């Protein structure tokens, strides 16, 4: 029996088409994988389904009833629950308090009837086969238990269809098995799930059917039973034929090894061994949470390393951020607004802040004339489009802000440049410019490492591409071997699944 | 259109220099009160404001408080450390009769008080509010417990107070010439201690604007994470502003000793932390950190003193009700400062919405 039908769904934001003519149908008692790259439109589709945003076109039918303009409350009442990636549970309340949050059972005096709530929670857990103490504090639960708690909360509210948005990102393998066991049991009880995940092994372990979205479009041939397909085919559906617009990449002669990681270990990654040469551009990639970003932050002293060495020009580096800077390492952090921008300061101030930490001992006073000269030189070299240097940093577009921060690091004379997701929140034109700059830096003999999820980006600039999976390097590709399919195979660990599959046969 | 751009300009000047307008308005209010008392508003009234302990002593402390607040922290211990520092300063004077040693003792004690705060906050990773609340109690109570046990020949007083001994050779110079003396310009005269405050203020204005350290203080308060990722040693900056405040409390304790001549641990410097915070707020420094002009603190301190003077000069107003008026004025000023931009923003937002809907149609 089909419980959900979404037909001809289209949605545009401004001029950009996020979804066009998308279909999705869910059967009763199935786990349905919704697949696609970042930005393929999965979240938009789910937001439409749960009433967060309205669709421009299309129809939604759930349990035989049409919802022309669904609201969040309506869809919740109808029995659709969204279990978010970030856990929406309240740590300072007990398990049962969380389940009854906003629908508390009250005594005749208007107080919460703890006894009754605990009793019903216990009953619920028994029915679902969940082994959890209803009176435990949520802060003491494991991540998987919190995930389960959210699912139980939705089920208590009599949800028929649960959307699980990358439910396993914060879970260990054992916890994932536990979660999957419960999902299978719930499925037999007739509950349906939409399962969003980037991890191929999990998709193949748990899902019954799948739907693939690509650039906001429904991939017609990519819908069916998981048992009839394989990770290779699905990866191809997700990637499609990628159109690489302008070819800017040029190989250049590389110099000596300048950067070395030996058994480097820290929070989120372990035993990393890698060398980089003068003038080389290396891309780190992998799924969110694969450890590449943490590695980069540890290579700049932001996070502590717990083992191994990171050396630049043969000198092992450690200590606070500034000591990395003094050894010509610079990092452009991800999430510009949170980690780069000093919002109350001008463009010039944002520019010179880092350099001061190196020069302040010898020259404690600011020489505005000198600073302006240095800024103008960088502004020209990086083609920063900005008005007055005393304007607020927030007056600039994302791309130009990012260029100011590139300038910040060039200004300290760094020649090991670590860029964590440098084109995040930057429009297409500015992206191209940043790629050109990265290639220029390499041409000038700087070593650049970029961490990115976007494979076309890697194809444009990187000499080598290092793929991470769960904190380890799983594969290093040369420039010519980099394509969406190859990288996806390794970053989703589909390669392992395929190998296991074929060895069984 | 013309009207609009004038309004915009006025808005910008107001938000940038609000502290000047605030002082002007309060000054006018003061002149008005004096007149209604049947007197004429003269330069001597202004000179009294300049030389008041609220301007010079609290003002000097407020300069440090501003740095602390700009980094997004708070220091509640300054009133108590002032008492502790002044106690030490007076004792050192009474023992040595040496101006240099007295100054050194004042600055060192202040710096130590600040360092303790800073280390607890910076290295102990505890919230500044709680840490300085604790040291506020400790610093005063230590001074209080010592004062009764000290020989009157050293404390300079038989009651529970530290007082400078008038028989010492440098007493005349410190108290009569410096502490309560005035620099005369023809018919005008301005107390010397105001110049100390002014000098300290000018130095700190330069530090805040022209030094790399000053910029890092603002950066830490504006976005701590970005500051750290730009290589700034955030912990060190946070500790340093407490030490700086301590040194300024040390300077303030010298002014207290020279102007007043004594300190009573049980009652002196009571609520000075609140007065200092009030001055900083009147100066337009954001309590959220990252924003504020050190020049404003001079005006903030003067505004605060003037408010006091107005209240005192209103006949029939009992001393007991004074704090109520001070509190009210403070709230009103802040309301204007924070509500102004908020109203502007909501206005802009509604206009943007109108434009967007017009476009959609």
CSV table of N, CA, C and O in Angstrom, one decimal, chain A residues 33 35 39 92-93 103 154 160 172 174 185 286 358 374 454 475 481-482:
chain,number,residue,atom,x,y,z
A,33,UNK,N,15.5,4.7,0.7
A,33,UNK,CA,16.7,5.6,0.7
A,33,UNK,C,16.5,6.8,-0.3
A,33,UNK,O,16.1,6.5,-1.4
A,35,UNK,N,18.6,9.5,-2.1
A,35,UNK,CA,20.0,9.7,-2.3
A,35,UNK,C,20.3,10.9,-3.2
A,35,UNK,O,19.4,11.3,-4.0
A,39,UNK,N,23.3,19.4,-2.1
A,39,UNK,CA,22.7,20.3,-3.0
A,39,UNK,C,21.9,19.7,-4.1
A,39,UNK,O,21.4,20.4,-5.0
A,92,UNK,N,19.0,18.2,29.7
A,92,UNK,CA,18.9,18.4,31.1
A,92,UNK,C,17.5,17.8,31.6
A,92,UNK,O,17.2,18.0,32.8
A,93,UNK,N,16.8,17.1,30.7
A,93,UNK,CA,15.6,16.5,31.2
A,93,UNK,C,15.8,15.0,31.1
A,93,UNK,O,16.7,14.5,30.5
A,103,UNK,N,3.5,17.7,25.6
A,103,UNK,CA,2.2,17.0,25.7
A,103,UNK,C,2.2,16.3,27.0
A,103,UNK,O,1.9,15.1,27.1
A,154,UNK,N,8.8,10.5,18.2
A,154,UNK,CA,8.0,10.6,17.1
A,154,UNK,C,6.9,9.5,17.0
A,154,UNK,O,5.8,9.7,16.7
A,160,UNK,N,3.6,7.8,11.3
A,160,UNK,CA,3.5,6.7,10.4
A,160,UNK,C,4.7,6.7,9.5
A,160,UNK,O,5.2,5.6,9.0
A,172,UNK,N,28.7,5.1,16.4
A,172,UNK,CA,29.7,4.1,16.1
A,172,UNK,C,29.1,2.9,15.4
A,172,UNK,O,27.9,2.8,15.3
A,174,UNK,N,28.8,-0.3,16.2
A,174,UNK,CA,27.9,-1.1,17.1
A,174,UNK,C,26.5,-0.4,17.3
A,174,UNK,O,25.5,-1.0,17.2
A,185,UNK,N,12.6,-3.9,13.0
A,185,UNK,CA,11.5,-4.3,13.8
A,185,UNK,C,10.3,-3.4,13.5
A,185,UNK,O,9.1,-3.8,13.4
A,286,UNK,N,36.1,13.9,1.4
A,286,UNK,CA,35.5,12.8,2.1
A,286,UNK,C,34.1,13.3,2.5
A,286,UNK,O,33.8,14.5,2.3
A,358,UNK,N,52.6,38.5,14.7
A,358,UNK,CA,54.0,38.1,14.4
A,358,UNK,C,54.9,39.3,14.7
A,358,UNK,O,56.0,39.2,15.2
A,374,UNK,N,50.4,47.8,2.2
A,374,UNK,CA,50.4,46.4,2.1
A,374,UNK,C,49.0,45.9,1.7
A,374,UNK,O,48.9,45.0,0.9
A,454,UNK,N,33.4,19.3,-2.8
A,454,UNK,CA,33.0,19.4,-4.2
A,454,UNK,C,34.1,18.8,-5.2
A,454,UNK,O,35.2,19.3,-5.2
A,475,UNK,N,42.4,6.5,0.1
A,475,UNK,CA,42.9,6.5,-1.3
A,475,UNK,C,43.5,7.8,-1.7
A,475,UNK,O,43.1,8.9,-1.2
A,481,UNK,N,43.3,10.9,-12.4
A,481,UNK,CA,42.3,9.8,-12.0
A,481,UNK,C,41.1,10.4,-11.3
A,481,UNK,O,40.2,9.6,-11.0
A,482,UNK,N,41.1,11.7,-11.0
A,482,UNK,CA,40.0,12.3,-10.2
A,482,UNK,C,38.8,12.4,-11.1
A,482,UNK,O,38.8,13.1,-12.1
